[in-house]
Structures are given as C-alpha cells and as structure tokens.
XYZ file of C-alpha atoms in Angstrom:
532
model
C 60.526 0.677 -31.248
C 60.521 -2.546 -33.312
C 62.881 -4.245 -30.902
C 60.643 -3.318 -27.976
C 57.618 -4.960 -29.700
C 59.590 -8.103 -30.486
C 60.764 -8.390 -26.893
C 57.109 -8.123 -25.603
C 55.977 -10.669 -28.160
C 58.861 -13.045 -27.240
C 57.956 -12.711 -23.569
C 54.265 -13.366 -24.122
C 55.275 -16.455 -26.026
C 57.610 -17.751 -23.382
C 54.976 -17.131 -20.679
C 52.290 -19.071 -22.610
C 54.701 -21.986 -23.332
C 55.558 -22.087 -19.589
C 51.863 -22.210 -18.701
C 51.347 -25.160 -21.094
C 54.241 -26.980 -19.437
C 52.562 -26.584 -16.099
C 49.267 -27.816 -17.518
C 51.143 -30.817 -19.056
C 52.849 -31.659 -15.831
C 49.675 -31.528 -13.917
C 47.977 -33.890 -16.295
C 50.879 -36.394 -16.566
C 52.313 -36.169 -13.135
C 55.527 -34.580 -12.015
C 57.297 -37.947 -11.977
C 56.767 -38.287 -15.765
C 57.016 -34.737 -16.790
C 59.705 -32.415 -15.088
C 59.164 -28.726 -14.787
C 62.757 -27.829 -14.936
C 63.019 -28.308 -18.614
C 59.915 -26.394 -19.690
C 58.423 -24.099 -16.997
C 60.804 -21.168 -17.689
C 59.778 -17.528 -18.657
C 61.272 -14.100 -18.348
C 60.561 -12.836 -14.803
C 59.340 -16.117 -13.463
C 61.170 -16.866 -10.209
C 63.306 -19.920 -10.055
C 61.804 -22.361 -7.610
C 64.039 -25.221 -6.417
C 62.538 -28.506 -5.437
C 63.147 -29.848 -1.843
C 63.425 -33.321 -3.308
C 60.930 -36.213 -3.802
C 57.564 -36.421 -5.589
C 56.034 -34.107 -2.918
C 58.527 -31.452 -3.396
C 58.010 -31.519 -7.240
C 54.267 -31.307 -6.689
C 54.757 -28.323 -4.355
C 57.017 -26.581 -6.915
C 54.322 -27.203 -9.697
C 51.645 -25.411 -7.563
C 53.892 -22.394 -6.709
C 54.947 -22.088 -10.416
C 51.304 -22.309 -11.571
C 50.444 -19.618 -9.083
C 53.107 -17.273 -10.277
C 52.276 -17.823 -13.820
C 48.598 -17.302 -13.375
C 49.282 -13.881 -11.751
C 51.763 -12.930 -14.475
C 49.284 -13.852 -17.223
C 46.558 -11.589 -15.793
C 48.769 -8.731 -15.068
C 48.211 -5.755 -17.371
C 45.440 -7.500 -19.371
C 42.380 -5.530 -20.428
C 39.231 -7.591 -19.427
C 37.195 -8.716 -22.372
C 33.411 -8.656 -22.258
C 30.388 -6.981 -23.626
C 30.218 -3.175 -23.615
C 27.230 -1.687 -21.947
C 25.916 1.835 -22.738
C 26.498 4.310 -20.012
C 23.437 5.557 -18.194
C 22.225 9.005 -18.868
C 23.721 11.806 -16.629
C 21.381 12.680 -13.760
C 19.866 16.171 -13.891
C 21.193 18.858 -11.624
C 19.526 19.391 -8.373
C 19.466 23.141 -7.466
C 17.618 22.954 -4.111
C 19.544 23.948 -1.071
C 21.211 21.193 1.078
C 19.299 20.309 4.305
C 21.093 20.673 7.580
C 23.291 17.739 8.994
C 20.914 17.253 11.752
C 17.849 16.916 9.475
C 19.877 14.242 7.535
C 20.687 12.577 10.847
C 17.047 12.404 11.670
C 16.479 10.134 8.663
C 19.084 7.683 9.985
C 17.528 7.893 13.563
C 13.917 7.320 12.328
C 14.783 4.446 9.964
C 17.122 2.589 12.266
C 15.311 3.065 15.583
C 11.974 2.386 16.943
C 10.333 5.721 15.803
C 9.660 4.577 12.082
C 6.093 5.675 12.514
C 7.306 9.363 12.383
C 8.902 9.028 8.883
C 5.810 10.052 6.937
C 5.445 13.188 8.986
C 9.242 13.917 8.653
C 9.120 13.290 4.921
C 6.063 15.711 4.582
C 8.018 18.402 6.455
C 11.124 18.013 4.226
C 9.010 18.128 1.087
C 7.282 21.361 2.221
C 10.694 22.870 3.102
C 12.093 22.129 -0.343
C 15.545 21.079 0.806
C 17.884 18.397 -0.668
C 19.092 15.370 1.197
C 22.631 14.107 0.956
C 23.073 11.714 -2.046
C 24.156 8.865 -0.004
C 20.817 8.871 1.889
C 18.620 8.657 -1.278
C 18.936 4.741 -1.561
C 17.617 4.572 1.939
C 14.756 6.690 1.095
C 13.905 4.588 -1.865
C 14.124 1.421 0.213
C 11.598 2.865 2.598
C 9.292 3.758 -0.176
C 9.522 0.261 -1.747
C 8.591 -1.262 1.574
C 5.545 0.989 1.767
C 6.760 2.783 4.931
C 6.458 6.146 3.212
C 4.522 7.574 0.399
C 6.374 6.775 -2.921
C 5.303 10.060 -4.595
C 6.507 12.062 -1.676
C 9.822 10.014 -1.447
C 10.553 10.629 -5.102
C 9.795 14.445 -4.665
C 12.207 14.606 -1.716
C 14.828 12.565 -3.430
C 14.914 14.914 -6.472
C 16.267 13.959 -9.827
C 18.575 11.311 -8.346
C 15.585 9.276 -7.063
C 14.066 8.305 -10.482
C 17.555 8.020 -11.938
C 18.510 5.425 -9.240
C 15.141 3.713 -9.324
C 15.424 2.865 -12.978
C 18.755 0.943 -12.364
C 17.568 -1.195 -9.491
C 14.886 -3.857 -9.980
C 13.738 -3.503 -6.296
C 12.974 0.222 -6.957
C 11.622 0.203 -10.526
C 8.041 -0.068 -9.456
C 8.347 3.411 -7.730
C 8.631 5.142 -11.054
C 5.836 5.308 -13.476
C 6.830 3.824 -16.831
C 5.344 4.733 -20.125
C 3.517 2.032 -21.957
C 5.824 0.045 -24.200
C 3.928 -1.553 -27.084
C 6.964 -3.658 -28.028
C 7.383 -5.072 -24.579
C 3.774 -5.707 -24.308
C 3.685 -7.752 -27.456
C 6.743 -9.785 -26.217
C 5.444 -10.309 -22.497
C 3.791 -13.448 -21.208
C 0.157 -13.267 -20.270
C 0.828 -12.409 -16.569
C 3.204 -9.637 -17.697
C 0.629 -8.215 -20.197
C -1.929 -8.004 -17.414
C 0.494 -6.253 -15.045
C 1.355 -3.749 -17.733
C -2.314 -3.030 -18.385
C -2.881 -2.486 -14.657
C 0.045 -0.054 -14.570
C -1.324 1.699 -17.652
C -4.840 1.943 -16.000
C -3.262 3.531 -12.951
C -1.636 6.243 -15.189
C -4.217 6.752 -17.789
C -7.789 5.120 -17.707
C -8.493 6.034 -21.317
C -5.200 4.596 -22.736
C -5.622 1.289 -20.806
C -9.315 1.073 -21.979
C -8.110 1.526 -25.570
C -5.591 -1.012 -25.346
C -7.973 -3.544 -23.851
C -10.632 -2.941 -26.498
C -8.108 -3.355 -29.117
C -6.652 -6.701 -28.206
C -9.121 -8.462 -25.764
C -10.896 -10.510 -28.561
C -7.701 -12.455 -29.356
C -7.256 -13.544 -25.786
C -8.451 -16.847 -24.110
C -11.452 -16.541 -21.790
C -9.324 -16.477 -18.615
C -7.373 -13.494 -19.881
C -10.405 -11.713 -21.062
C -11.844 -12.007 -17.572
C -8.539 -10.752 -16.044
C -8.427 -7.878 -18.432
C -11.985 -6.690 -17.698
C -11.261 -6.897 -13.883
C -8.550 -4.287 -14.454
C -11.289 -1.812 -15.316
C -12.694 -2.062 -11.765
C -9.956 0.395 -10.698
C -11.323 3.771 -11.718
C -14.526 2.516 -13.190
C -16.441 5.202 -15.054
C -19.297 5.787 -17.579
C -16.488 5.796 -20.237
C -15.975 2.153 -19.755
C -19.701 1.282 -20.449
C -19.375 0.845 -24.250
C -16.585 -1.770 -23.933
C -18.360 -3.551 -21.145
C -21.675 -3.640 -23.094
C -19.929 -5.283 -26.010
C -18.501 -7.849 -23.433
C -22.092 -8.777 -22.473
C -22.117 -10.909 -25.573
C -18.922 -12.664 -24.763
C -18.926 -16.529 -25.559
C -17.683 -17.035 -21.985
C -20.448 -16.896 -19.294
C -17.904 -15.842 -16.730
C -16.708 -12.822 -18.791
C -20.287 -11.710 -19.513
C -21.326 -11.940 -15.991
C -18.316 -9.852 -14.868
C -19.225 -7.296 -17.542
C -22.871 -7.076 -16.253
C -21.493 -6.706 -12.629
C -19.274 -3.879 -13.624
C -22.065 -2.244 -15.572
C -24.224 -2.306 -12.581
C -21.479 -0.513 -10.601
C -21.555 2.461 -13.122
C -24.405 4.925 -12.264
C -25.983 5.920 -15.484
C -25.236 2.858 -17.473
C -28.200 1.188 -19.269
C -28.373 -1.814 -16.868
C -28.123 0.494 -13.902
C -30.899 2.710 -15.143
C -33.090 -0.284 -15.790
C -32.555 -1.671 -12.271
C -33.065 1.712 -10.585
C -36.392 2.269 -12.516
C -37.745 -0.879 -10.959
C -36.178 -0.601 -7.483
C -36.804 2.998 -6.643
C -40.464 2.148 -5.671
C -39.565 -0.286 -2.911
C -38.693 2.133 -0.102
C -40.330 5.110 1.319
C -40.492 6.899 4.739
C -43.624 7.663 6.665
C -43.900 9.624 9.966
C -44.519 7.749 13.318
C -47.712 9.075 14.638
C -47.839 7.151 17.937
C -45.581 8.538 20.629
C -45.426 5.082 22.208
C -44.127 3.578 18.963
C -41.666 6.320 18.685
C -40.260 5.689 22.254
C -40.220 1.904 21.559
C -38.050 2.537 18.453
C -35.857 5.089 20.281
C -35.150 2.425 23.067
C -33.880 0.077 20.279
C -31.242 2.660 19.109
C -30.270 4.041 22.597
C -31.029 7.534 21.476
C -33.865 9.593 20.349
C -34.516 9.031 16.587
C -36.625 11.093 14.188
C -40.346 10.250 14.292
C -40.184 8.337 11.035
C -40.177 4.841 9.878
C -39.090 3.059 6.599
C -41.768 1.321 4.718
C -40.733 -1.487 2.598
C -42.869 -2.546 -0.462
C -41.438 -6.073 -1.334
C -40.922 -6.732 -4.966
C -43.469 -9.105 -6.629
C -41.018 -10.333 -9.207
C -37.214 -10.760 -9.699
C -35.552 -7.399 -10.671
C -33.743 -7.120 -13.880
C -30.483 -9.176 -14.147
C -31.107 -11.152 -11.048
C -31.167 -14.412 -12.879
C -27.987 -13.839 -14.832
C -25.923 -11.999 -12.152
C -23.516 -14.637 -10.823
C -23.066 -13.010 -7.521
C -26.749 -13.622 -6.664
C -28.193 -16.977 -6.010
C -30.813 -17.746 -8.663
C -32.159 -20.486 -6.500
C -33.154 -17.944 -3.874
C -36.265 -16.794 -5.640
C -37.878 -14.930 -2.726
C -38.911 -11.199 -2.270
C -36.272 -10.718 0.333
C -33.470 -11.930 -1.920
C -34.828 -9.606 -4.712
C -34.927 -6.674 -2.352
C -31.348 -7.252 -1.060
C -30.065 -7.677 -4.648
C -31.672 -4.421 -5.857
C -30.796 -2.199 -2.906
C -27.270 -3.224 -2.999
C -26.998 -2.063 -6.668
C -28.742 1.245 -6.479
C -26.602 4.295 -5.591
C -27.576 5.997 -2.320
C -28.299 9.392 -4.070
C -31.237 7.622 -5.857
C -32.862 6.908 -2.568
C -32.063 10.362 -1.147
C -33.750 11.975 -4.289
C -36.661 9.615 -4.388
C -37.544 9.748 -0.680
C -36.423 13.239 -0.008
C -34.125 12.697 3.064
C -30.347 12.620 3.572
C -28.443 9.329 4.207
C -28.384 9.382 8.014
C -32.028 9.903 8.343
C -32.679 7.205 5.835
C -30.667 4.725 7.745
C -32.070 5.708 11.194
C -35.575 5.133 9.815
C -34.450 1.380 9.370
C -34.464 0.623 13.164
C -37.387 -1.364 14.213
C -38.134 -2.621 10.562
C -38.615 -6.246 10.066
C -36.038 -5.950 7.222
C -33.461 -3.899 9.436
C -30.580 -6.410 9.087
C -31.069 -7.347 5.539
C -31.311 -3.635 4.473
C -28.331 -2.638 6.521
C -26.302 -5.335 4.873
C -27.605 -4.225 1.433
C -26.621 -0.529 2.051
C -23.142 -1.797 3.181
C -22.775 -3.592 -0.060
C -24.015 -0.581 -1.982
C -21.297 1.660 -0.382
C -18.555 -0.716 -1.245
C -19.814 -1.256 -4.797
C -20.015 2.378 -5.609
C -17.245 3.593 -3.349
C -19.807 5.759 -1.767
C -17.970 7.729 0.970
C -21.006 9.669 2.173
C -22.934 6.484 2.654
C -20.039 4.900 4.420
C -19.848 7.998 6.715
C -23.617 7.581 7.449
C -23.302 3.955 8.244
C -20.437 4.538 10.539
C -22.462 7.121 12.453
C -25.723 5.106 12.478
C -24.715 1.593 13.246
C -23.851 0.623 16.826
C -20.293 -0.419 17.270
C -21.173 -4.160 17.831
C -23.134 -4.225 14.575
C -20.512 -2.183 12.697
C -17.876 -4.734 13.671
C -19.972 -7.478 12.192
C -20.072 -6.013 8.753
C -17.115 -5.726 6.211
C -14.358 -3.912 7.863
C -13.762 -2.170 4.518
C -16.681 0.126 5.296
C -14.872 1.682 8.268
C -11.783 1.981 6.120
C -13.781 3.785 3.371
C -15.340 6.328 5.885
C -13.705 9.794 6.058
C -11.431 11.169 8.822
C -14.097 13.571 9.769
C -16.862 11.003 10.089
C -14.570 8.723 12.227
C -13.669 11.640 14.536
C -17.256 12.821 14.733
C -18.459 9.261 15.759
C -15.431 8.728 18.094
C -16.426 11.911 19.865
C -19.876 10.695 20.422
C -18.709 7.390 21.734
C -16.018 9.035 24.070
C -18.673 11.320 25.427
C -20.168 8.117 27.191
C -16.892 7.326 28.987
C -16.627 8.210 32.608
C -13.369 7.155 34.354
C -10.811 4.698 32.996
C -10.902 3.602 29.383
C -10.437 -0.227 29.115
C -10.736 -0.463 25.392
C -10.933 2.419 22.806
C -13.896 2.468 20.245
C -13.496 0.776 17.074
C -13.916 4.015 15.018
C -11.211 5.587 17.088
C -8.841 2.797 16.454
C -9.509 3.023 12.841
C -8.820 6.792 12.922
C -5.535 6.491 14.687
C -4.311 3.997 11.943
C -4.482 6.806 9.418
C -1.500 9.263 8.940
C -3.577 12.414 8.843
C -3.267 14.690 11.846
C -6.032 14.469 14.391
C -8.326 17.368 15.326
C -7.708 19.172 18.719
C -11.213 18.245 19.803
C -10.661 14.529 19.552
C -7.130 14.774 21.137
C -8.577 16.552 24.121
C -11.526 14.014 24.406
C -8.982 11.063 24.325
C -6.412 12.450 26.727
C -8.639 12.641 29.824
C -9.882 9.074 29.863
C -6.399 7.786 28.813
C -4.780 9.709 31.659
C -7.345 8.481 34.114
C -6.582 4.860 33.059
C -2.908 5.275 33.613
C -3.506 6.697 37.072
C -6.108 4.126 38.275
C -5.227 0.827 36.640
C -2.090 -0.808 37.969
C -1.620 -3.425 35.151
C -1.802 -2.641 31.421
C -4.460 -4.679 29.684
C -3.225 -5.869 26.220
C -1.777 -3.574 23.399
C -4.936 -1.545 22.649
C -4.169 1.286 25.056
C -0.530 1.336 24.110
C -1.502 1.792 20.513
C -3.922 4.579 21.584
C -1.227 6.450 23.398
C 1.317 6.070 20.608
C -1.317 7.106 17.961
C -2.193 10.092 20.035
C 1.387 11.160 20.287
C 2.061 10.561 16.556
C -1.092 12.337 15.308
C -1.783 15.238 17.852
C -1.528 18.731 16.306
C 1.827 20.676 16.857
C 0.146 23.282 19.035
C -0.968 20.511 21.484
C 2.541 18.929 21.945
C 3.582 21.119 25.021
C 0.353 20.271 26.738
C 0.581 16.634 26.157
C 4.316 16.567 27.269
C 3.116 18.301 30.633
C 0.341 15.726 31.136
C 2.487 12.663 30.535
C 5.294 13.986 32.596
C 2.825 14.420 35.581
C 1.796 10.739 35.066
C 5.299 9.437 35.227
C 5.904 9.332 39.008
C 2.664 7.199 39.416
C 3.230 5.195 36.219
C 4.360 1.733 37.784
C 3.588 -0.734 35.107
C 2.816 1.951 32.565
C 6.295 3.433 32.896
C 7.645 2.057 29.567
C 4.561 3.349 27.686
C 4.867 6.680 29.423
C 8.656 6.999 28.460
C 7.971 6.028 24.977
C 5.058 8.504 24.511
C 7.236 11.199 25.900
C 10.072 10.294 23.489
C 7.585 10.517 20.523
C 6.345 13.894 21.583
C 9.867 15.163 22.146
C 11.170 14.050 18.880
C 8.183 15.414 16.971
C 8.800 18.978 18.571
C 12.457 18.880 17.731
C 11.858 17.562 14.217
C 9.404 20.423 13.401
C 11.948 22.810 14.986
C 14.929 21.644 12.939
C 13.216 21.073 9.588
C 11.593 24.491 9.802
C 14.804 26.333 10.085
C-alpha cells in the first residue's frame, strides 16, 4: 500500500515539474529553453519536433495542452460548500391528462394566450397536478402578469413555491415573512419595498413597524412610508396619521391630513362633514315645462327633482392647509368642490334621503353641474367608493364619462358596466361602427359575461360583418375576440353556429371570423378535456 502511495506522489511531482518547465520555456522562448530536457512526466506522450523554431513552439503548445488535461484529470473541484435546499413536499394530487398538459404549451406558445386565465381556473377547480417540467413555464407566466399568481401557485402545488424561492425572477410570487434583520441592513429603497410587501400581507404589522421607526427617518422617507398606508387605509391608521400632523416637514403633515380626510370617521373627516352636509339638498320640480327642459338635457326622462346648492360662505376646515387645494382660489365654488370631493357619498344619501343615482340625476341642469360631477368623481376615487362609481357610470353620458378620470370606469363593478352597456346597445339599429366605452371596459376584464349582454352584442356585431365590406380599425376585432373569450359555456354552440354562417360572406372579415371560431372551438375542447 505504501509503494502505491509513493508512486502517486512521485507521479504528481513529475507532472508539476514538467508543467513548470513548460511555463519557463514559454517565458524564455524555445530557443533559449529546450523542452526535451525538462518536459517529461509519466504518461506524457513523447512529441518530436519537426525542426526549427516554429517546430519547437508547436511542440510546446501540444505539450502544455496535454499537461493541462493531465493536471485536471481526477481532481476534486475546490470551492465554497453551499447548503442543500430543503426537499420539496410531496404532491398527492392526481396527474392531469397529457392533453391538458399539452394545452398549456399550445396556449403559451401560440396566439391564444388570452385563454390561459380560464384554463388555469379550470385546472385549479379540477385539482389535478401538472408535470413537473411545466411548472417553470407556469411561474414565468405568473411573473409576467399573464395569469394570476395566487392561482398559478395553487396549480403548481408544493413545487411552485420551492422553485420560486430559488430564482430571483420568481421570488416576488411567494409572500415572504418580514425579516427584521434584513430590514435593518437594507438601504432606504429596500426598506420601503419591504414595508409595502408587509402592508400587503398584514396592515397591522406594517403600521406597527412604521410607527416604531418612522421618527428616525429623514423627511423624504417619512413621506414615502406614510404613502404606503394608502393601500388598505382604515380607521386603525388614524392615530399614527394624527401624530404625523405635527411632523416638522410640511409635506409629511400635509400627506397625513390628506390620508385622514380619506378615512370616514376620523376626526378631520367628521369636522369637514359637519360643515359640508348643509350645502346640498334636493327639491321637487313643480313646473312640467322645467321638467321637460331638464329631461331634454339628459336625453331621457329624469325624476322631477333638482339639486339645490347652498354655496359655502367661508372656507371649509383644512382648505388652507391641504396642499392638493389651491389656497389662492378663495371662492365659494372652490370651497364647494373641495368639500364635496372629501365627503363620502353615504353622507349625502343619508342627509338628503335619496340613493346615489337619483342624487346624480338631480345635478342635470344645475349651474354647478360640471363642478359637482367632477367632485363626485374625485370622491369615488378617494374613498374607493364602488357604488358611487357605478352610479356615475350609469348617469354620465359617454362623452362626459370619457372626459373624466378613466379610473372611475375601471373601479365600476362588472354588473354596472354590463347594465349600462345593455342600455347603450338598445339604441343601436343595424351595424355597430364602434362599441360603447363601458362595453370595451367590461370586455377587458376576465370575468365571464352574462348571457343577456352576449346576446345583445352578437346581433349588431353579426350585422356589421354582413353589411360592412372593410373592417374599421381594431375596435370591432377586439369586441369579437372579447365576446368569444368571455361568453358563457352554454352559449358557445350558438356562437359557433352564428360565426360559421357568417364565414361565406366574410370577405375582408375572414381572418377575424376564423380567429373567433378558433377561440370558440378551443374553449369548448378545453372545458371538455379538463373536466374529464
């Protein structure tokens, strides 16, 4: 045994000596240092020179290549040892069928990516397990925002979070527990991001962390940290914001006031409501001529009431210190707009005794109509007031609705958008040149459409394909695709029959017809296969 060890040690020594000879020859040149006397080692092939300086140089390169390979052979790589990751938990769900797995490849690689959310919802409801090799693709789609991250992790099973934690591109998909040590070591931007993540998981934990450490931060960071509270703002945040009213930075104290005015029931909100609630009231319209005149402005018969505005005689509380207002605009109209935009709509409903739609309809014909509609839009956005957004979408004509903040349409409920779209579609007769704004907004959402709205859209859209020879822009293409993507499952056969009848006369619409039919056919097959 000892002789074997000695032989290996000798061979290693000779190998290293030969390597040093090659290095020396390379430094001094083959004319001054010959390889024949030094570059020898057990197992090293004998390479003869073909004469001349060039031959010796070529021999040096070949010898160095052979030695480099011999030195690396059998060597254990050196380096830091990293701990092995935890073993992924077992997944006891049944495997999905090969065709269902193939559908994921088809949808993510082709032109039908819009169907991925529906496919994912079906797979989640079915409770089946995807092949492990497809989980990374699922995580990529979730990281890009194509599919819902919660749903994607549910379908991926235990393997999803396990993989996401090891890839920086996927780490944001998995909620992370708040790490106090990492928070203390992070830079200012990293600390703000960690607080925002914490706020999304636990409003109370984020609020406590901000309250404990905000005083030691500079003004810019204090402002950024308070802004994080806007997500999920509630009455529980009021004590922290009340203390921030005395902040030494004017910008921070102004932000705290603005947030407090966005919390119904806070002290600043109650003070403002007590002053503003007397500004608006509704009275009946006794003159039939006046009622007809107001109805003509709306284009439909409105209730026989009108809104009476009592302009404020002094600036409302906080007007002079709120930085979103213009203190130089010391006028009754500016005070009115400021107050109405900061009073929750339920206050007006309780004070006046009407629901939101009659309240808004009573604005038509008022000399303050435009100002008050703008203030109510601002109020809906400030308080995330979905019922008020629904009422605004129903009440405002489309031209005026488009002029306001588009976020008001985005906030409205699916039911309100469909109800308003049905009213607008009832005015169509013949071809549809452009879909209503509320219908376009509804089709951008992933929730299934109701049968009534699908039936109302199908007729005018089919008439358009039959009578108009040239497609006009992309709006009708998006309408047809949205209809095919969102129609209820029970209506798919009827839609396939309708679009199949349109195909012979399609002409310039042929590409749209074929794509619509492909979406409908794939959806039907998808529900059939996943449901097995």
